[in-house]
C-alpha cells in the first residue's frame, strides 16, 4: 500500500490517496499517518480510487479517520472509492455513516 499526501495551501485540508491493499498488514501504516496529520485539519479526504482491497482492519482505520476529525468540527470524506471498496462499505452499512463522494 502507498499513501500520498496532498495539502491545501492553508494546510487545513488534506487528501490522503491510498493505493493497493488496505488490510491487517497495512492498516497500521494508514492509522499512523492519520495520527500524524490530524492536528489542525478541518477537512480530510481519503481518496480510495486506487484501493484494490479493504478488510475489516482497513474499515476500522477508515472509521478512525472519521472519529479523528469530529471533535474539532472537521469532516472526513471518502473520495471515489473503488468498486470493491464501495461494495464493502455498502455491505457493512458504513456508507450510511460516512461521507462519500
Short mmCIF file of N, CA and C in Angstrom, two decimals:
data_model
loop_
_atom_site.label_atom_id
_atom_site.label_comp_id
_atom_site.label_asym_id
_atom_site.label_seq_id
_atom_site.Cartn_x
_atom_site.Cartn_y
_atom_site.Cartn_z
N UNK A 1 0.85 -1.17 0.00
CA UNK A 1 0.00 0.00 0.00
C UNK A 1 0.89 1.23 0.00
N UNK A 2 0.46 2.25 -0.73
CA UNK A 2 1.14 3.54 -0.69
C UNK A 2 0.12 4.61 -0.31
N UNK A 3 0.63 5.63 0.38
CA UNK A 3 -0.20 6.76 0.79
C UNK A 3 0.48 8.03 0.31
N UNK A 4 -0.24 8.82 -0.46
CA UNK A 4 0.27 10.08 -0.95
C UNK A 4 -0.50 11.20 -0.27
N UNK A 5 0.23 12.22 0.23
CA UNK A 5 -0.39 13.36 0.91
C UNK A 5 -0.47 14.56 -0.02
N UNK A 6 -1.62 15.18 -0.08
CA UNK A 6 -1.80 16.43 -0.83
C UNK A 6 -2.47 17.44 0.09
N UNK A 7 -1.73 18.48 0.48
CA UNK A 7 -2.25 19.53 1.38
C UNK A 7 -2.77 20.72 0.58
N UNK A 8 -3.76 21.40 1.14
CA UNK A 8 -4.19 22.68 0.59
C UNK A 8 -3.15 23.72 1.03
N UNK A 9 -3.10 24.88 0.36
CA UNK A 9 -2.12 25.90 0.73
C UNK A 9 -2.20 26.34 2.19
N UNK A 10 -3.40 26.38 2.77
CA UNK A 10 -3.54 26.82 4.16
C UNK A 10 -3.33 25.67 5.16
N UNK A 11 -3.09 24.46 4.65
CA UNK A 11 -2.83 23.25 5.45
C UNK A 11 -4.01 22.87 6.34
N UNK A 12 -5.21 23.31 5.99
CA UNK A 12 -6.42 22.94 6.74
C UNK A 12 -7.16 21.77 6.08
N UNK A 13 -6.79 21.49 4.84
CA UNK A 13 -7.39 20.39 4.10
C UNK A 13 -6.28 19.48 3.61
N UNK A 14 -6.50 18.19 3.74
CA UNK A 14 -5.53 17.23 3.22
C UNK A 14 -6.28 16.11 2.51
N UNK A 15 -5.67 15.64 1.45
CA UNK A 15 -6.16 14.45 0.77
C UNK A 15 -5.09 13.38 0.92
N UNK A 16 -5.50 12.23 1.44
CA UNK A 16 -4.63 11.07 1.51
C UNK A 16 -5.09 10.11 0.43
N UNK A 17 -4.23 9.86 -0.53
CA UNK A 17 -4.55 8.95 -1.63
C UNK A 17 -3.98 7.58 -1.26
N UNK A 18 -4.87 6.63 -1.10
CA UNK A 18 -4.49 5.27 -0.69
C UNK A 18 -4.57 4.37 -1.92
N UNK A 19 -3.47 3.67 -2.20
CA UNK A 19 -3.49 2.72 -3.32
C UNK A 19 -2.95 1.38 -2.85
N UNK A 20 -3.48 0.32 -3.44
CA UNK A 20 -3.08 -1.02 -3.04
C UNK A 20 -4.08 -1.64 -2.09
N UNK A 21 -3.58 -2.51 -1.22
CA UNK A 21 -4.43 -3.24 -0.29
C UNK A 21 -4.43 -2.57 1.08
N UNK A 22 -5.61 -2.35 1.61
CA UNK A 22 -5.78 -1.82 2.96
C UNK A 22 -6.29 -2.97 3.82
N UNK A 23 -5.35 -3.66 4.45
CA UNK A 23 -5.69 -4.87 5.20
C UNK A 23 -4.95 -4.90 6.53
N UNK A 24 -4.96 -6.03 7.18
CA UNK A 24 -4.35 -6.18 8.50
C UNK A 24 -2.89 -5.76 8.51
N UNK A 25 -2.18 -6.07 7.45
CA UNK A 25 -0.76 -5.74 7.38
C UNK A 25 -0.47 -4.28 7.11
N UNK A 26 -1.38 -3.59 6.42
CA UNK A 26 -1.11 -2.20 6.02
C UNK A 26 -1.94 -1.16 6.78
N UNK A 27 -3.02 -1.58 7.41
CA UNK A 27 -3.89 -0.64 8.15
C UNK A 27 -3.11 0.17 9.20
N UNK A 28 -2.16 -0.43 9.93
CA UNK A 28 -1.40 0.37 10.90
C UNK A 28 -0.63 1.52 10.27
N UNK A 29 -0.20 1.35 9.03
CA UNK A 29 0.50 2.42 8.32
C UNK A 29 -0.42 3.62 8.09
N UNK A 30 -1.66 3.36 7.66
CA UNK A 30 -2.62 4.45 7.47
C UNK A 30 -3.01 5.06 8.80
N UNK A 31 -3.17 4.24 9.82
CA UNK A 31 -3.52 4.76 11.15
C UNK A 31 -2.44 5.72 11.65
N UNK A 32 -1.19 5.34 11.50
CA UNK A 32 -0.08 6.20 11.93
C UNK A 32 -0.07 7.51 11.14
N UNK A 33 -0.31 7.43 9.84
CA UNK A 33 -0.35 8.64 9.00
C UNK A 33 -1.48 9.56 9.45
N UNK A 34 -2.64 9.00 9.75
CA UNK A 34 -3.77 9.81 10.21
C UNK A 34 -3.43 10.54 11.50
N UNK A 35 -2.79 9.86 12.42
CA UNK A 35 -2.42 10.48 13.69
C UNK A 35 -1.39 11.59 13.48
N UNK A 36 -0.52 11.44 12.49
CA UNK A 36 0.50 12.45 12.20
C UNK A 36 -0.11 13.73 11.62
N UNK A 37 -1.10 13.58 10.75
CA UNK A 37 -1.62 14.73 10.01
C UNK A 37 -2.88 15.34 10.63
N UNK A 38 -3.45 14.71 11.63
CA UNK A 38 -4.77 15.11 12.15
C UNK A 38 -4.79 16.50 12.80
N UNK A 39 -3.72 16.93 13.39
CA UNK A 39 -3.72 18.19 14.11
C UNK A 39 -4.00 19.36 13.17
N UNK A 40 -5.05 20.10 13.48
CA UNK A 40 -5.39 21.31 12.73
C UNK A 40 -6.13 21.08 11.42
N UNK A 41 -6.38 19.84 11.07
CA UNK A 41 -7.06 19.55 9.81
C UNK A 41 -8.57 19.74 9.99
N UNK A 42 -9.16 20.49 9.08
CA UNK A 42 -10.61 20.70 9.11
C UNK A 42 -11.33 19.79 8.12
N UNK A 43 -10.64 19.44 7.03
CA UNK A 43 -11.25 18.60 6.01
C UNK A 43 -10.24 17.56 5.58
N UNK A 44 -10.61 16.30 5.75
CA UNK A 44 -9.76 15.17 5.38
C UNK A 44 -10.45 14.38 4.29
N UNK A 45 -9.79 14.29 3.15
CA UNK A 45 -10.26 13.45 2.07
C UNK A 45 -9.44 12.16 2.09
N UNK A 46 -10.11 11.03 2.08
CA UNK A 46 -9.46 9.74 1.88
C UNK A 46 -9.83 9.29 0.47
N UNK A 47 -8.88 9.39 -0.43
CA UNK A 47 -9.12 9.00 -1.81
C UNK A 47 -8.85 7.51 -1.94
N UNK A 48 -9.89 6.74 -2.21
CA UNK A 48 -9.80 5.28 -2.28
C UNK A 48 -9.98 4.76 -3.70
N UNK A 49 -9.77 5.61 -4.68
CA UNK A 49 -9.96 5.22 -6.07
C UNK A 49 -9.05 4.05 -6.45
N UNK A 50 -7.83 4.04 -5.93
CA UNK A 50 -6.86 3.01 -6.28
C UNK A 50 -6.69 1.96 -5.19
N UNK A 51 -7.60 1.94 -4.22
CA UNK A 51 -7.56 0.91 -3.18
C UNK A 51 -8.24 -0.33 -3.74
N UNK A 52 -7.46 -1.35 -3.99
CA UNK A 52 -8.00 -2.55 -4.64
C UNK A 52 -8.68 -3.51 -3.68
N UNK A 53 -8.41 -3.35 -2.38
CA UNK A 53 -8.98 -4.26 -1.39
C UNK A 53 -9.04 -3.55 -0.05
N UNK A 54 -10.08 -3.81 0.72
CA UNK A 54 -10.17 -3.29 2.09
C UNK A 54 -10.74 -4.40 2.98
N UNK A 55 -10.07 -4.64 4.09
CA UNK A 55 -10.52 -5.66 5.05
C UNK A 55 -11.18 -4.97 6.23
N UNK A 56 -11.59 -5.77 7.22
CA UNK A 56 -12.19 -5.21 8.43
C UNK A 56 -11.19 -4.31 9.15
N UNK A 57 -9.91 -4.64 9.11
CA UNK A 57 -8.90 -3.77 9.73
C UNK A 57 -8.84 -2.43 9.01
N UNK A 58 -8.97 -2.46 7.69
CA UNK A 58 -9.00 -1.22 6.92
C UNK A 58 -10.23 -0.39 7.23
N UNK A 59 -11.38 -1.05 7.38
CA UNK A 59 -12.60 -0.34 7.74
C UNK A 59 -12.47 0.33 9.10
N UNK A 60 -11.82 -0.34 10.03
CA UNK A 60 -11.61 0.24 11.36
C UNK A 60 -10.82 1.54 11.26
N UNK A 61 -9.80 1.57 10.41
CA UNK A 61 -8.98 2.77 10.27
C UNK A 61 -9.75 3.87 9.54
N UNK A 62 -10.57 3.49 8.57
CA UNK A 62 -11.41 4.49 7.90
C UNK A 62 -12.37 5.12 8.90
N UNK A 63 -12.95 4.32 9.76
CA UNK A 63 -13.84 4.84 10.80
C UNK A 63 -13.06 5.71 11.79
N UNK A 64 -11.83 5.34 12.09
CA UNK A 64 -10.97 6.16 12.95
C UNK A 64 -10.75 7.54 12.34
N UNK A 65 -10.54 7.59 11.04
CA UNK A 65 -10.36 8.88 10.35
C UNK A 65 -11.57 9.77 10.59
N UNK A 66 -12.74 9.18 10.47
CA UNK A 66 -13.99 9.90 10.70
C UNK A 66 -14.03 10.43 12.14
N UNK A 67 -13.66 9.60 13.10
CA UNK A 67 -13.71 9.98 14.51
C UNK A 67 -12.65 11.02 14.87
N UNK A 68 -11.52 11.01 14.20
CA UNK A 68 -10.44 11.96 14.49
C UNK A 68 -10.86 13.39 14.17
N UNK A 69 -11.58 13.58 13.08
CA UNK A 69 -11.93 14.94 12.65
C UNK A 69 -13.16 15.51 13.35
N UNK A 70 -14.01 14.67 13.89
CA UNK A 70 -15.26 15.14 14.50
C UNK A 70 -15.09 16.10 15.69
N UNK A 71 -14.22 15.80 16.67
CA UNK A 71 -14.15 16.66 17.86
C UNK A 71 -13.82 18.13 17.57
N UNK A 72 -13.03 18.37 16.51
CA UNK A 72 -12.66 19.75 16.19
C UNK A 72 -13.62 20.39 15.20
N UNK A 73 -14.74 19.73 14.92
CA UNK A 73 -15.71 20.26 13.97
C UNK A 73 -15.32 19.99 12.53
N UNK A 74 -14.34 19.13 12.33
CA UNK A 74 -13.89 18.81 10.98
C UNK A 74 -14.75 17.75 10.33
N UNK A 75 -14.31 17.33 9.15
CA UNK A 75 -15.10 16.39 8.36
C UNK A 75 -14.16 15.49 7.58
N UNK A 76 -14.54 14.22 7.47
CA UNK A 76 -13.82 13.27 6.63
C UNK A 76 -14.72 12.87 5.48
N UNK A 77 -14.17 12.88 4.28
CA UNK A 77 -14.91 12.50 3.09
C UNK A 77 -14.13 11.41 2.37
N UNK A 78 -14.82 10.31 2.05
CA UNK A 78 -14.22 9.26 1.24
C UNK A 78 -14.43 9.65 -0.21
N UNK A 79 -13.34 9.75 -0.93
CA UNK A 79 -13.40 10.21 -2.31
C UNK A 79 -13.19 9.04 -3.28
N UNK A 80 -14.10 8.89 -4.19
CA UNK A 80 -14.00 7.93 -5.29
C UNK A 80 -13.61 6.51 -4.88
N UNK A 81 -14.34 5.91 -3.92
CA UNK A 81 -13.97 4.55 -3.54
C UNK A 81 -14.06 3.60 -4.74
N UNK A 82 -13.09 2.69 -4.82
CA UNK A 82 -13.11 1.69 -5.88
C UNK A 82 -14.39 0.86 -5.76
N UNK A 83 -14.71 0.13 -6.81
CA UNK A 83 -15.93 -0.69 -6.81
C UNK A 83 -15.90 -1.68 -5.65
N UNK A 84 -14.75 -2.31 -5.40
CA UNK A 84 -14.67 -3.26 -4.30
C UNK A 84 -14.88 -2.57 -2.96
N UNK A 85 -14.22 -1.43 -2.77
CA UNK A 85 -14.38 -0.69 -1.51
C UNK A 85 -15.83 -0.28 -1.30
N UNK A 86 -16.49 0.17 -2.36
CA UNK A 86 -17.88 0.59 -2.24
C UNK A 86 -18.77 -0.59 -1.86
N UNK A 87 -18.51 -1.76 -2.41
CA UNK A 87 -19.28 -2.95 -2.05
C UNK A 87 -19.12 -3.26 -0.57
N UNK A 88 -17.91 -3.15 -0.05
CA UNK A 88 -17.65 -3.42 1.36
C UNK A 88 -18.35 -2.38 2.23
N UNK A 89 -18.26 -1.11 1.85
CA UNK A 89 -18.92 -0.05 2.61
C UNK A 89 -20.43 -0.26 2.66
N UNK A 90 -21.01 -0.64 1.54
CA UNK A 90 -22.45 -0.88 1.49
C UNK A 90 -22.84 -2.13 2.28
N UNK A 91 -22.05 -3.19 2.17
CA UNK A 91 -22.36 -4.44 2.87
C UNK A 91 -22.30 -4.28 4.39
N UNK A 92 -21.44 -3.39 4.86
CA UNK A 92 -21.29 -3.18 6.30
C UNK A 92 -22.16 -2.05 6.84
N UNK A 93 -22.83 -1.33 5.95
CA UNK A 93 -23.65 -0.20 6.37
C UNK A 93 -22.86 1.07 6.64
N UNK A 94 -21.57 1.03 6.40
CA UNK A 94 -20.75 2.22 6.66
C UNK A 94 -21.02 3.34 5.64
N UNK A 95 -21.62 2.98 4.52
CA UNK A 95 -21.95 4.01 3.53
C UNK A 95 -23.00 4.99 4.06
N UNK A 96 -23.76 4.56 5.07
CA UNK A 96 -24.77 5.46 5.66
C UNK A 96 -24.20 6.30 6.80
N UNK A 97 -23.02 5.96 7.27
CA UNK A 97 -22.37 6.68 8.36
C UNK A 97 -21.37 7.71 7.84
N UNK A 98 -20.65 7.32 6.79
CA UNK A 98 -19.56 8.13 6.27
C UNK A 98 -20.00 9.01 5.12
N UNK A 99 -19.26 10.08 4.91
CA UNK A 99 -19.49 10.96 3.76
C UNK A 99 -18.71 10.41 2.57
N UNK A 100 -19.41 10.13 1.48
CA UNK A 100 -18.78 9.54 0.30
C UNK A 100 -19.12 10.40 -0.90
N UNK A 101 -18.09 10.71 -1.68
CA UNK A 101 -18.34 11.45 -2.94
C UNK A 101 -17.67 10.76 -4.10
#
